[in-house]
Tab-separated table of C-alpha atoms and ligand atoms in Angstrom:
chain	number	residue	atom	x	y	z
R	1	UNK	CA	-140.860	63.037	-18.474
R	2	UNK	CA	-139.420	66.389	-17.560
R	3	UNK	CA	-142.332	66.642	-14.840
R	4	UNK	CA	-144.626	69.302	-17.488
R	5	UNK	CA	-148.132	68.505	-16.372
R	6	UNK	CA	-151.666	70.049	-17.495
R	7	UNK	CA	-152.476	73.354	-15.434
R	8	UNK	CA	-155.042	72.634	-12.807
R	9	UNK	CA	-158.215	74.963	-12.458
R	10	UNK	CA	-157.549	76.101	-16.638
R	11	UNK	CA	-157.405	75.009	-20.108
R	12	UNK	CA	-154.814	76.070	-22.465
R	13	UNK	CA	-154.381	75.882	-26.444
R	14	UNK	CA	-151.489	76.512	-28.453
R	15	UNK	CA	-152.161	77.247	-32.206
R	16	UNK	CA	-149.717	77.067	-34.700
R	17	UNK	CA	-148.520	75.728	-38.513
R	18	UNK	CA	-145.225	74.662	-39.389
R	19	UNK	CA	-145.500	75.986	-42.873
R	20	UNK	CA	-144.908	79.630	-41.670
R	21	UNK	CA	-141.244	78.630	-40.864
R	22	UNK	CA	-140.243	78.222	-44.419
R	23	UNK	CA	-140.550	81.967	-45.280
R	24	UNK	CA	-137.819	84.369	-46.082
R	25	UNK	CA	-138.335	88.140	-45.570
R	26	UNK	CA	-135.139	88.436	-47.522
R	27	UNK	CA	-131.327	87.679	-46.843
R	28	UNK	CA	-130.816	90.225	-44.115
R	29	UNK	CA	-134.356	91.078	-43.182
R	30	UNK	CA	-134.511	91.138	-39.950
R	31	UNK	CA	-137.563	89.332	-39.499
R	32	UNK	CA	-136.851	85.648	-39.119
R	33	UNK	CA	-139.666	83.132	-39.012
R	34	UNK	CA	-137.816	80.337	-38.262
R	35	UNK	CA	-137.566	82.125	-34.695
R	36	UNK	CA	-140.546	80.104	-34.673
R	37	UNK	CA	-139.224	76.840	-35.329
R	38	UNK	CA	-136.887	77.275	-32.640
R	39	UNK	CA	-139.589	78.261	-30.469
R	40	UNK	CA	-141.675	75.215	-32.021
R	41	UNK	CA	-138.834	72.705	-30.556
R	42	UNK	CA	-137.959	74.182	-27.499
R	43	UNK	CA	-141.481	73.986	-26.651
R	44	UNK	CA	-141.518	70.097	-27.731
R	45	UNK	CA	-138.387	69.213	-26.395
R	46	UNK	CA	-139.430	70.074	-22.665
R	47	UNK	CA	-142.592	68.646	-23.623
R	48	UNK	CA	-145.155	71.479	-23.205
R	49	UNK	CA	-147.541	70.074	-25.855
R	50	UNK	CA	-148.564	67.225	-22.775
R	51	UNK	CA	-149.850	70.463	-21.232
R	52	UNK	CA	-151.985	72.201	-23.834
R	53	UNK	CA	-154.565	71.375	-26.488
R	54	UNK	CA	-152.486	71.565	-29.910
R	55	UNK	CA	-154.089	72.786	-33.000
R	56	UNK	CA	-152.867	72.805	-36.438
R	57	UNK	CA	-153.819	76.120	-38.089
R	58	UNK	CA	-155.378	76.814	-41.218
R	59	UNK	CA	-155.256	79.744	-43.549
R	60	UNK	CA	-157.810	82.960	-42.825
R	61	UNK	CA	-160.798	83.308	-44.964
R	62	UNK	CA	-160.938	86.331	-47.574
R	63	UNK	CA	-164.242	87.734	-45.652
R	64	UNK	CA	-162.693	87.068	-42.274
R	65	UNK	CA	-159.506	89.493	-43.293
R	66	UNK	CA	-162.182	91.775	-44.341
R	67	UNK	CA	-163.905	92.379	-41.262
R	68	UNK	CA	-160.993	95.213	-40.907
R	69	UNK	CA	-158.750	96.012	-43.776
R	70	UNK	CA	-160.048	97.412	-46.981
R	71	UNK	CA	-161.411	94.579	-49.908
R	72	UNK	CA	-159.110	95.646	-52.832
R	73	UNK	CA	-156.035	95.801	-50.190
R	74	UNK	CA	-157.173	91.792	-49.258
R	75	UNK	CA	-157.515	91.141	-53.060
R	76	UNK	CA	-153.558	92.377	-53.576
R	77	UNK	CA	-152.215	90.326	-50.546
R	78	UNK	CA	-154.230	86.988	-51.959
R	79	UNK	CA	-152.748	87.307	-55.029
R	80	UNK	CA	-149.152	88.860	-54.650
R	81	UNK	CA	-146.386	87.144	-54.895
R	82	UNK	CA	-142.693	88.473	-56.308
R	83	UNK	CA	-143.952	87.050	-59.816
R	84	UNK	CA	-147.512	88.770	-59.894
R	85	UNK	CA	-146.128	91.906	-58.011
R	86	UNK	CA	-145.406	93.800	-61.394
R	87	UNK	CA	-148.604	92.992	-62.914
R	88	UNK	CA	-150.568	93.710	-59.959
R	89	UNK	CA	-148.711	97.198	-59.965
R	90	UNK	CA	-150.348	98.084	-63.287
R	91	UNK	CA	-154.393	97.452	-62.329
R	92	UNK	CA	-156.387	100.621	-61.658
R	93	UNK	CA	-157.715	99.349	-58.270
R	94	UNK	CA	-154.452	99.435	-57.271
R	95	UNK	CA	-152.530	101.656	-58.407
R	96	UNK	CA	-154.528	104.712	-56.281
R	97	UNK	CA	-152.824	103.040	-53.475
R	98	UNK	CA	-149.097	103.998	-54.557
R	99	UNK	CA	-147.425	106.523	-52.447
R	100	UNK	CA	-145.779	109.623	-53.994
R	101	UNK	CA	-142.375	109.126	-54.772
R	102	UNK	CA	-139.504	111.333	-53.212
R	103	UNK	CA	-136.106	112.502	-54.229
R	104	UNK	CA	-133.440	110.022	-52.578
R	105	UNK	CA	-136.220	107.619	-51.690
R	106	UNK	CA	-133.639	104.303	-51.577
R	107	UNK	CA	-136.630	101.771	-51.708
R	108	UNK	CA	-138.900	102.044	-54.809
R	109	UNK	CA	-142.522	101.373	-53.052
R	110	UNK	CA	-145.151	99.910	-54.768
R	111	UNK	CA	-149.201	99.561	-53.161
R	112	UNK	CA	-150.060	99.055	-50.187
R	113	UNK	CA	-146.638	99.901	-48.900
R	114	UNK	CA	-145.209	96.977	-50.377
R	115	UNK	CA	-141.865	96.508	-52.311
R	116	UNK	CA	-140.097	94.356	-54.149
R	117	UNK	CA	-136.644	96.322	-53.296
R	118	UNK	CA	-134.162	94.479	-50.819
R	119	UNK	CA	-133.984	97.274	-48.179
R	120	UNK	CA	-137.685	97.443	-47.403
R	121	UNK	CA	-139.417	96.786	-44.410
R	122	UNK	CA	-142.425	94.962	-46.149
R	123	UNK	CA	-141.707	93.129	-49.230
R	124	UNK	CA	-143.000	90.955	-51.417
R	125	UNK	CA	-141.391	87.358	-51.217
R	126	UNK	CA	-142.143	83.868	-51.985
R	127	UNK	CA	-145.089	81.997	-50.513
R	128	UNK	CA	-145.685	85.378	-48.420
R	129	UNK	CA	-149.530	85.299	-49.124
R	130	UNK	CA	-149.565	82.016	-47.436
R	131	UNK	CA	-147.869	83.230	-44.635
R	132	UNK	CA	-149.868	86.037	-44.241
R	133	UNK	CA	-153.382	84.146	-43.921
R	134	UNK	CA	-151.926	81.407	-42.045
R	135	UNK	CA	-150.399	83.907	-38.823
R	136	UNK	CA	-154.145	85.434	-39.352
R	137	UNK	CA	-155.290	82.119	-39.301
R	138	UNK	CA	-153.792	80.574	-36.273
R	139	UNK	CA	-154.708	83.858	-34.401
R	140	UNK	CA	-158.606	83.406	-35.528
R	141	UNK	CA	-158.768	79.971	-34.259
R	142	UNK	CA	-157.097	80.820	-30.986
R	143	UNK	CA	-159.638	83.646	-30.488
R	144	UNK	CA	-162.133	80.863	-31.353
R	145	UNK	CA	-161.268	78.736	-28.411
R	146	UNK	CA	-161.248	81.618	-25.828
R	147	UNK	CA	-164.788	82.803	-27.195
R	148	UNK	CA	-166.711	79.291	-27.492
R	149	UNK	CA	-165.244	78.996	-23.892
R	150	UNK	CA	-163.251	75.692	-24.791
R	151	UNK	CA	-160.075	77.463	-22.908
R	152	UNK	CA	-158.862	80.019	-20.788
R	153	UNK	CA	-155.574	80.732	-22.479
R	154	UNK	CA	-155.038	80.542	-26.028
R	155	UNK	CA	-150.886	81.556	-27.428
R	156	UNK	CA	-150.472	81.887	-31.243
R	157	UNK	CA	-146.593	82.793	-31.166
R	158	UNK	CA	-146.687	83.293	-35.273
R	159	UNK	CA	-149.450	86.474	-34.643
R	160	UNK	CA	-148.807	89.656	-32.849
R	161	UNK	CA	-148.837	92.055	-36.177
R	162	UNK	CA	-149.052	95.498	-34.729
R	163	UNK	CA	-148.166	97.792	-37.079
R	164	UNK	CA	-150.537	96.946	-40.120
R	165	UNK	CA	-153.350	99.494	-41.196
R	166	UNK	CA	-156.504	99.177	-42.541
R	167	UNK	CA	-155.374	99.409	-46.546
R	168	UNK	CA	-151.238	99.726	-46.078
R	169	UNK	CA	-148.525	97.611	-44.620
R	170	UNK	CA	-146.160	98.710	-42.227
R	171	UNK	CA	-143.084	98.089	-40.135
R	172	UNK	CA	-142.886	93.880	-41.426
R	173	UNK	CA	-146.739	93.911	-40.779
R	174	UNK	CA	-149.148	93.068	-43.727
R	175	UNK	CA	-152.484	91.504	-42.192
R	176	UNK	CA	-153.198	92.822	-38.384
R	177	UNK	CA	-154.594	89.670	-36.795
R	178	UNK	CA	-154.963	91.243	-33.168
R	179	UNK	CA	-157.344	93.906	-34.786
R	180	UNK	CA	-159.304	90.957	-36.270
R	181	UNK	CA	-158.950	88.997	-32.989
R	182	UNK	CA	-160.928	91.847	-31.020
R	183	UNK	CA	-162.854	92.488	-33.416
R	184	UNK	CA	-164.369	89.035	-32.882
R	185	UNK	CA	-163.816	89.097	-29.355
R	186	UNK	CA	-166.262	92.212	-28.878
R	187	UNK	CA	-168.655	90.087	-30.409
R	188	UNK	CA	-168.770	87.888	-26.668
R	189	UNK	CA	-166.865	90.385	-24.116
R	190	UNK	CA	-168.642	93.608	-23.230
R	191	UNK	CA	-164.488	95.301	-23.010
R	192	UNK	CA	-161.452	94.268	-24.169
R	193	UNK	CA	-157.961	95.450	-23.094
R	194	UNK	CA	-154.679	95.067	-25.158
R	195	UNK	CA	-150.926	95.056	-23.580
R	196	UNK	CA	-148.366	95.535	-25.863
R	197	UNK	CA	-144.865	94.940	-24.573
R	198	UNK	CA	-143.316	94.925	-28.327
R	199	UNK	CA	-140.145	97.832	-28.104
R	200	UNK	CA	-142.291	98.818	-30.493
R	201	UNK	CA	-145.725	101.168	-30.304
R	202	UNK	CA	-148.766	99.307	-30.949
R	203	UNK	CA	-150.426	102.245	-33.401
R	204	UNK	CA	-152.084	100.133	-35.652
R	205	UNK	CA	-154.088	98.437	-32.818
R	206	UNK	CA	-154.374	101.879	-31.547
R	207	UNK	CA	-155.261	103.814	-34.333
R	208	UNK	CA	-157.969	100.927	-35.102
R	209	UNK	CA	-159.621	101.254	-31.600
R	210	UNK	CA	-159.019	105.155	-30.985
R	211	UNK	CA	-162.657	105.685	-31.152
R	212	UNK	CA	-163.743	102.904	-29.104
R	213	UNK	CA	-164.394	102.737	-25.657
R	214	UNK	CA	-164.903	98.882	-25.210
R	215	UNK	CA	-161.176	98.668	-26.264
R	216	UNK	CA	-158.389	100.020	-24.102
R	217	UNK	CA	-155.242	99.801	-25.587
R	218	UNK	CA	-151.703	100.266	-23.484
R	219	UNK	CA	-148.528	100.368	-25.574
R	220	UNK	CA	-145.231	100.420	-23.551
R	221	UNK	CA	-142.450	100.776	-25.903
R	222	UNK	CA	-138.541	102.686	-26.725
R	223	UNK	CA	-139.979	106.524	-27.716
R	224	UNK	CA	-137.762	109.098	-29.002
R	225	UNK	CA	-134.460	109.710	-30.961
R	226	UNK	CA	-133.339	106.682	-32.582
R	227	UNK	CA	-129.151	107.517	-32.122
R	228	UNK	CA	-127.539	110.774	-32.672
R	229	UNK	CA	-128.937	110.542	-36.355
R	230	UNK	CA	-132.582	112.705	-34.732
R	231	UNK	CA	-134.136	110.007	-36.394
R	232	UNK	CA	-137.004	108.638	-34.259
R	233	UNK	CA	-137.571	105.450	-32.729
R	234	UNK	CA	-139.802	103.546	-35.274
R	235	UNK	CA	-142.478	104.226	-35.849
R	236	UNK	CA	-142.283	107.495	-33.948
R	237	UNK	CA	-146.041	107.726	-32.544
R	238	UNK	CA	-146.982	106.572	-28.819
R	239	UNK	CA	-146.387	109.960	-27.407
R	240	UNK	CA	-147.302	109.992	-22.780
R	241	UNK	CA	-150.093	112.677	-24.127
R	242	UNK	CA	-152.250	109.937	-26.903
R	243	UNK	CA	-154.674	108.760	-25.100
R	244	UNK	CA	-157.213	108.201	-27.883
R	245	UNK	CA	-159.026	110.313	-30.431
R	246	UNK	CA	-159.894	113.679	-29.070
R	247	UNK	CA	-163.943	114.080	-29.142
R	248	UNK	CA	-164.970	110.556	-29.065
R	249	UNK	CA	-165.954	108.165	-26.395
R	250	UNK	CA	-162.399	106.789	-27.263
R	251	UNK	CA	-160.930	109.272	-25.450
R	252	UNK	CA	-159.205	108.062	-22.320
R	253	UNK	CA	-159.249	104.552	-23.712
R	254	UNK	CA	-155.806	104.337	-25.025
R	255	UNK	CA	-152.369	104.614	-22.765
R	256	UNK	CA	-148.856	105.010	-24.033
R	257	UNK	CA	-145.401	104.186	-22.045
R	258	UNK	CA	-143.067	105.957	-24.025
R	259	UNK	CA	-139.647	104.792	-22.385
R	260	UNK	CA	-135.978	105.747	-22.765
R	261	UNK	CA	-133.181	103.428	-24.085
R	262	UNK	CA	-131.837	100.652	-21.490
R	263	UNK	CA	-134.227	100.747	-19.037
R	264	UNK	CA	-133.931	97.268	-16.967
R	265	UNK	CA	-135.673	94.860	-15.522
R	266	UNK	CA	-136.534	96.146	-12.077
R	267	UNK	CA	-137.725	99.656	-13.518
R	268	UNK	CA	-139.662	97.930	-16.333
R	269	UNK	CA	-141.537	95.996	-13.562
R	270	UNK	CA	-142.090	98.997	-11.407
R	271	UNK	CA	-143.521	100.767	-14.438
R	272	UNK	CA	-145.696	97.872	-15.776
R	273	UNK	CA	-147.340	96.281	-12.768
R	274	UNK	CA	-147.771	100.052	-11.264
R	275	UNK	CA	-149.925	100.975	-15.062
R	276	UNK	CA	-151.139	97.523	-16.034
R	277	UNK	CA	-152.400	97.374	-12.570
R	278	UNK	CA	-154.543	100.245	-12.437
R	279	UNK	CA	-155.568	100.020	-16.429
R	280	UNK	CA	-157.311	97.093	-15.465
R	281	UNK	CA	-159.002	98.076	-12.419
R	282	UNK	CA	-160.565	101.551	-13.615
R	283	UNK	CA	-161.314	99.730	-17.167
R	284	UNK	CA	-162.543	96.185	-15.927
R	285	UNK	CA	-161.914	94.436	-18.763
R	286	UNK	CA	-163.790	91.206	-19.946
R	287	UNK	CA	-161.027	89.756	-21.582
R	288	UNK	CA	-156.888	90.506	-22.284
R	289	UNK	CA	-154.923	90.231	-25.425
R	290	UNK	CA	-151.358	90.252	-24.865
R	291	UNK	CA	-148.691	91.236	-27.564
R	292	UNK	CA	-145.214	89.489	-26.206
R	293	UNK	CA	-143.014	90.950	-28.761
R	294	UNK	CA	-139.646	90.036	-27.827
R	295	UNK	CA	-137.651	92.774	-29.123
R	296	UNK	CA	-137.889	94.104	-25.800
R	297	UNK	CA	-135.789	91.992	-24.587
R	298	UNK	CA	-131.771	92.799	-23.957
R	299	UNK	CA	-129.454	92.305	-26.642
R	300	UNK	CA	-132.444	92.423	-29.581
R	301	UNK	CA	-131.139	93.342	-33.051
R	302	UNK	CA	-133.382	96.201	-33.350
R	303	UNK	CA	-134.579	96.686	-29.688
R	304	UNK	CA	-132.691	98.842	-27.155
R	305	UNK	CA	-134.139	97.937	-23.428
R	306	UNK	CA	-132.366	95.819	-21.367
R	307	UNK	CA	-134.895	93.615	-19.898
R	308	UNK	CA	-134.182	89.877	-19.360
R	309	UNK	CA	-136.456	87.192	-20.346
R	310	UNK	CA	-137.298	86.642	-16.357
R	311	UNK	CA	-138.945	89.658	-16.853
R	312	UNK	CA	-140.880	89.576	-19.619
R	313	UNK	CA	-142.050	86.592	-18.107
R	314	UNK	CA	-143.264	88.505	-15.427
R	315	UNK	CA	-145.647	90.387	-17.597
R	316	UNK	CA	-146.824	87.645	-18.491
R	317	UNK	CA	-147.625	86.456	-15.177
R	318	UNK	CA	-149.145	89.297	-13.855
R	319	UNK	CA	-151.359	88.944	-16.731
R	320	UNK	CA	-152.247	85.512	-16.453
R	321	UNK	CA	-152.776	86.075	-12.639
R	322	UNK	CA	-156.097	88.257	-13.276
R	323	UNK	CA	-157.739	85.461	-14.442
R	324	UNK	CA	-159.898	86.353	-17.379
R	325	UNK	CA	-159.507	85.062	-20.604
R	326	UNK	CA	-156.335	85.963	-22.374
R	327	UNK	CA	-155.188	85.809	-26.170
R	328	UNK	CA	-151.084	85.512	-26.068
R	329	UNK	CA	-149.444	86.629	-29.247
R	330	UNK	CA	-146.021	86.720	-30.516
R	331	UNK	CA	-144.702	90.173	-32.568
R	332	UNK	CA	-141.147	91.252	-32.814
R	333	UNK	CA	-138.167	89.762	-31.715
R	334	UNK	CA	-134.742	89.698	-34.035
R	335	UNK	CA	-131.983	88.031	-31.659
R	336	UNK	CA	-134.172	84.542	-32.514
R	337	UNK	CA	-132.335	82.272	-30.048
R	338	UNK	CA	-133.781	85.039	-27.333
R	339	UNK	CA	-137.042	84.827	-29.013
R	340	UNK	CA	-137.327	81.168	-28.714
R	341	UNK	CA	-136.588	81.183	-25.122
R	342	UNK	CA	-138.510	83.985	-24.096
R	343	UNK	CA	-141.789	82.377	-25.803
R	344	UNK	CA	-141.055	78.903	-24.537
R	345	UNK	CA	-140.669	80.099	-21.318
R	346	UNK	CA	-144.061	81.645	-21.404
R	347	UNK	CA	-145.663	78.818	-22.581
R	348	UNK	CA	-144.392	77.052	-19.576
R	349	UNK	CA	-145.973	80.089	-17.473
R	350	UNK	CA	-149.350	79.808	-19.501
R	351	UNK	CA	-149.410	76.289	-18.471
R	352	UNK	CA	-148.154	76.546	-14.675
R	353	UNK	CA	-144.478	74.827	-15.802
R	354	UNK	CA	-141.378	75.036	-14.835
R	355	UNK	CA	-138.716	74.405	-16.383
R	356	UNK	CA	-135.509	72.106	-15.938
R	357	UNK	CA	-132.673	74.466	-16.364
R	358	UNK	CA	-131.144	73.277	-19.695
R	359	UNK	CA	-131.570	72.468	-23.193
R	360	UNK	CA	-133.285	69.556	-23.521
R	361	UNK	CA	-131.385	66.871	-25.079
R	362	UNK	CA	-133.734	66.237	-28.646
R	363	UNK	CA	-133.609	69.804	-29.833
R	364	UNK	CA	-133.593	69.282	-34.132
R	365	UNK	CA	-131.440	71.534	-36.423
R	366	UNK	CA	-129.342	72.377	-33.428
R	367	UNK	CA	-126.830	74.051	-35.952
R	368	UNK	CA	-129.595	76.916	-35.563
R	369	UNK	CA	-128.060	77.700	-31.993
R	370	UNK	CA	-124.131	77.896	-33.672
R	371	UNK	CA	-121.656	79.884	-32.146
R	372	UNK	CA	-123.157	79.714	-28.557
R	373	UNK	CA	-121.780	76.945	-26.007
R	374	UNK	CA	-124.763	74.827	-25.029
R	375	UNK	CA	-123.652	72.457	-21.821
R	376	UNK	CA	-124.313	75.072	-19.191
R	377	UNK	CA	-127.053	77.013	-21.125
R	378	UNK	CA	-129.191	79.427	-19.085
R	379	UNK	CA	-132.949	79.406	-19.406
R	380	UNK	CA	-132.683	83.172	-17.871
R	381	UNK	CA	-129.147	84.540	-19.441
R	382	UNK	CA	-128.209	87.864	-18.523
R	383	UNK	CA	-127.219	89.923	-21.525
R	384	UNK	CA	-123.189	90.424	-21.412
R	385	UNK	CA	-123.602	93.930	-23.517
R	386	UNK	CA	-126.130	96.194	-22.279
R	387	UNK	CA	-127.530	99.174	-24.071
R	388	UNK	CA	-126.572	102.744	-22.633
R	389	UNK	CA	-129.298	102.932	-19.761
R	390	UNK	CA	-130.848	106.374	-20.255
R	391	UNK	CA	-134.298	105.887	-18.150
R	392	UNK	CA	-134.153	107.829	-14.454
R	393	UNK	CA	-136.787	106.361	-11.801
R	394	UNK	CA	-137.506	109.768	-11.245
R	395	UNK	CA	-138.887	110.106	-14.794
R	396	UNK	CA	-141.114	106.828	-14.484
R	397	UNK	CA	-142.240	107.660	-11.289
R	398	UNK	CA	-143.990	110.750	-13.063
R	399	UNK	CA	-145.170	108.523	-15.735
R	400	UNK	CA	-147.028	106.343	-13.574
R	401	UNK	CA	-148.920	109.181	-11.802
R	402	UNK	CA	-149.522	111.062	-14.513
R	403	UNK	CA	-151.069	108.274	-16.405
R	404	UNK	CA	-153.172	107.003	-12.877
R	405	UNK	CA	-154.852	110.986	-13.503
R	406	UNK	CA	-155.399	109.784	-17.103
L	501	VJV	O1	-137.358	102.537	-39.164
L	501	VJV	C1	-138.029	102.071	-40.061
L	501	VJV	C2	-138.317	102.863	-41.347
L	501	VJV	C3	-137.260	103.185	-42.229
L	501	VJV	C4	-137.490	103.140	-43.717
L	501	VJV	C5	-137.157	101.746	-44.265
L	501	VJV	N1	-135.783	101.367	-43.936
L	501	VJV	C6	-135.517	99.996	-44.397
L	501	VJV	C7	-135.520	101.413	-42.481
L	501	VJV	C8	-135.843	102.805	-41.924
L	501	VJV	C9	-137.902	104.247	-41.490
L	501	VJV	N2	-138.560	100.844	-39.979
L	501	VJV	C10	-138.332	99.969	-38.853
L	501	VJV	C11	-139.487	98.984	-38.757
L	501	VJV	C12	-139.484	98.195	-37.495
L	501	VJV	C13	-140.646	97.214	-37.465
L	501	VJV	C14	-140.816	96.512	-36.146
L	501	VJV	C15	-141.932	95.479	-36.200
L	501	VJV	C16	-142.401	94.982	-34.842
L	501	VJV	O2	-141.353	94.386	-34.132
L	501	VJV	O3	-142.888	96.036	-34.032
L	501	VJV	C17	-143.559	93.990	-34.983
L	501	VJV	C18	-143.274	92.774	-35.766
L	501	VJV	C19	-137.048	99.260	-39.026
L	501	VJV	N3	-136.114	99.124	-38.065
L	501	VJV	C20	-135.094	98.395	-38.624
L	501	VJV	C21	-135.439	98.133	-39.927
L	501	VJV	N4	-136.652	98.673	-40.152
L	501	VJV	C22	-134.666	97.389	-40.916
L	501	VJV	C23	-135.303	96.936	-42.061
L	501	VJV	C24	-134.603	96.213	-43.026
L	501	VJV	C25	-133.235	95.934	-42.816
L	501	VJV	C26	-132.613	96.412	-41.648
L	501	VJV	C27	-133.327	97.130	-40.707
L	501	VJV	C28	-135.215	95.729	-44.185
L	501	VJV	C29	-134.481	94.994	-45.092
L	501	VJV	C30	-133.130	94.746	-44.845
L	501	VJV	N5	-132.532	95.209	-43.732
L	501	VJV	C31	-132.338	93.935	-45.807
L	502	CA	CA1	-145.200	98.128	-27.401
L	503	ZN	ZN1	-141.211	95.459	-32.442
């Protein structure tokens, strides 16, 4: 109806359950899943689903989730909830897994990193076990189509969990599905290489991989003092000079883009094609995973680059236009109407689509979008207030040579 036709020359699935929408981080968390149902019916409403193979997801197994993190750490997230937390809390097995606490520590922290406190980055809510083996879940079965060869492109927008470790949750990530995913992907491909263009640094992919040389990972995120507070950027590793675990054959295989506040669209292009470009033709990957965290985007909550969504499109394309399988996940993102676009938009790029240049007319729960004028809606707004641009060419321009030597 709006012209969206299947991709010629490559398949395409999209993998995805509803019931991840109905979590609640907490009242002001800035994680929002119903970014996703946003996503979910802008993608509908311009009628992508005519150009992809839809699959509902189901939940992760136990032994699947164990392929990486610890099995007492999988036994707490299957059975936490806010009402089991304080038990939980009391078991031997767990318990080693409490962190030390500190004087003026303002969130009480339980296992694992987790909290029941309102100002933490992971806590415990409502139906979150669910949600966690249902993102893992959706990201499985994508991998699942890429590996058994039934597609060439497989997007799980509800995965893209970074920052998890092996036995601890961290930065709003409890389960790391993209670990899993390559995991099971090194099972067919002989090498694997991960993007990340989350503001954020990728460590717990990273740190997962640091010893591996079948996995290059590339992390381009916002490095360095946070404000004037000399706090740093979260969560403060990612440094030009990691490049994997000194001694191993994983050294060399990991590459960090440590950027400055504001940078903007043309100078994050110069800087990704220019690395992404030659990361993939020294390490001649098999396959590509690509984290599309959209708090890189301008005007994010948290994030403080300035790149529009044309852009991070871009990456996207460049990605998709090396032609080897390729695992799209979602990740951050906190300005959710941004989110939504951005991840529609690249659907319509996974699938060869363009876009008609409005909001299509049966978007549901439209009251999502208040407070924004809707009849001349952008696909590809600019953002009015840009973040103080502190990145100099000259300093990418060194960043790209200096990681071509690496
Ligand atoms: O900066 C931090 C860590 C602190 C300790 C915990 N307090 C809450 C915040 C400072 C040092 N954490 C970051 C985590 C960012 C995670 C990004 C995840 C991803 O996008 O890369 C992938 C999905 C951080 N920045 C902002 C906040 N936390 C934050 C957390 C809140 C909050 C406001 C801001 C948690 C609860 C509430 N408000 C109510
Ligand atoms: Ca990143
Ligand atoms: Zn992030």
């Amino acid at each position: 109806e709006n012209g969206i036709q299947r991709p010629k020359g490559h398949k395409v699935s999209f993998h995805y359950n509803s019931h991840v929408e109905d979590m609640h981080f907490g009242k002001t968390h800035p994680m929002k899943p119903w970014r996703l149902t946003l996503t979910k019916h802008l993608v509908l409403g311009h009628g992508l689903q005519y150009a992809m193979d839809t699959y509902e997801a189901v939940s992760a197994g136990t032994d699947e989730v164990r392929k990486f993190h610890a099995p007492d750490y999988v036994d707490f997230l299957r059975q936490v909830s806010p009402k089991t937390f304080p038990e939980l809390c009391k078991i031997p097995r767990f318990t080693r897994a409490i962190p030390p606490k500190h004087e003026g520590d303002s969130v009480e922290l339980g296992p694992y990193n987790l909290s029941t406190s309102p100002g933490a980055d992971c806590p415990v809510f409502d139906g979150m076990s669910e949600y966690l083996f249902l993102y893992t879940g959706a990201t499985l079965a994508a991998t699942h189509q890429l590996t058994s060869g039934a597609c060439n492109i497989a997007i799980n927008w509800s995965g893209g969990l970074h920052h998890a470790h092996k036995a601890e949750a961290s930065g709003f990530c409890y389960i790391n599905d993209i670990v899993l995913a390559i995991l099971d992907m090194l099972r067919v491909y002989a090498r694997v290489l991960y993007i990340d263009i989350d503001v954020h640094h990728g460590d717990g992919v990273e740190e997962a991989f640091q010893r591996q040389p079948r996995v290059m990972t590339l992390s381009y995120h916002r490095y360095g003092p946070y404000d004037e507070t000399g706090h740093k950027f979260f969560p403060g590793t990612g440094d030009l000079e990691d490049i994997g675990l000194k001694g191993t054959p994983g050294e060399h295989f990991a590459l960090n883009v440590p950027i400055p506040s504001g940078i903007d669209d043309r100078q994050y292009k110069f800087l990704f094609e220019g690395v992404t470009g030659r990361a993939i033709e020294a390490f001649n990957p098999s396959a590509i995973v690509l984290q599309c965290g959209a708090d890189s985007l301008g005007g994010d909550r948290l994030g403080q680059f300035n790149i529009n969504i044309k852009q991070h499109g871009e990456c996207v394309a460049f990605v998709k236009n090396q032609h080897l399988p390729l695992l799209l996940l979602g990740g951050g993102g906190y300005t959710a109407r941004n989110v939504a676009r951005a991840w529609c938009h690249e659907t319509a790029i996974a699938t060869d689509n363009k876009l008609v240049d409005k909001v299509p007319y049966f978007v549901p729960r439209i009251e999502a979008f208040k407070g924004r004028a809707h009849g001349d809606e952008k696909m590809y707004p600019s953002f009015e207030r840009l973040h103080k641009n502190e990145c100099k060419d000259a300093d990418l321009e060194y960043m790209v040579k200096k990681l071509e030597h690496d």
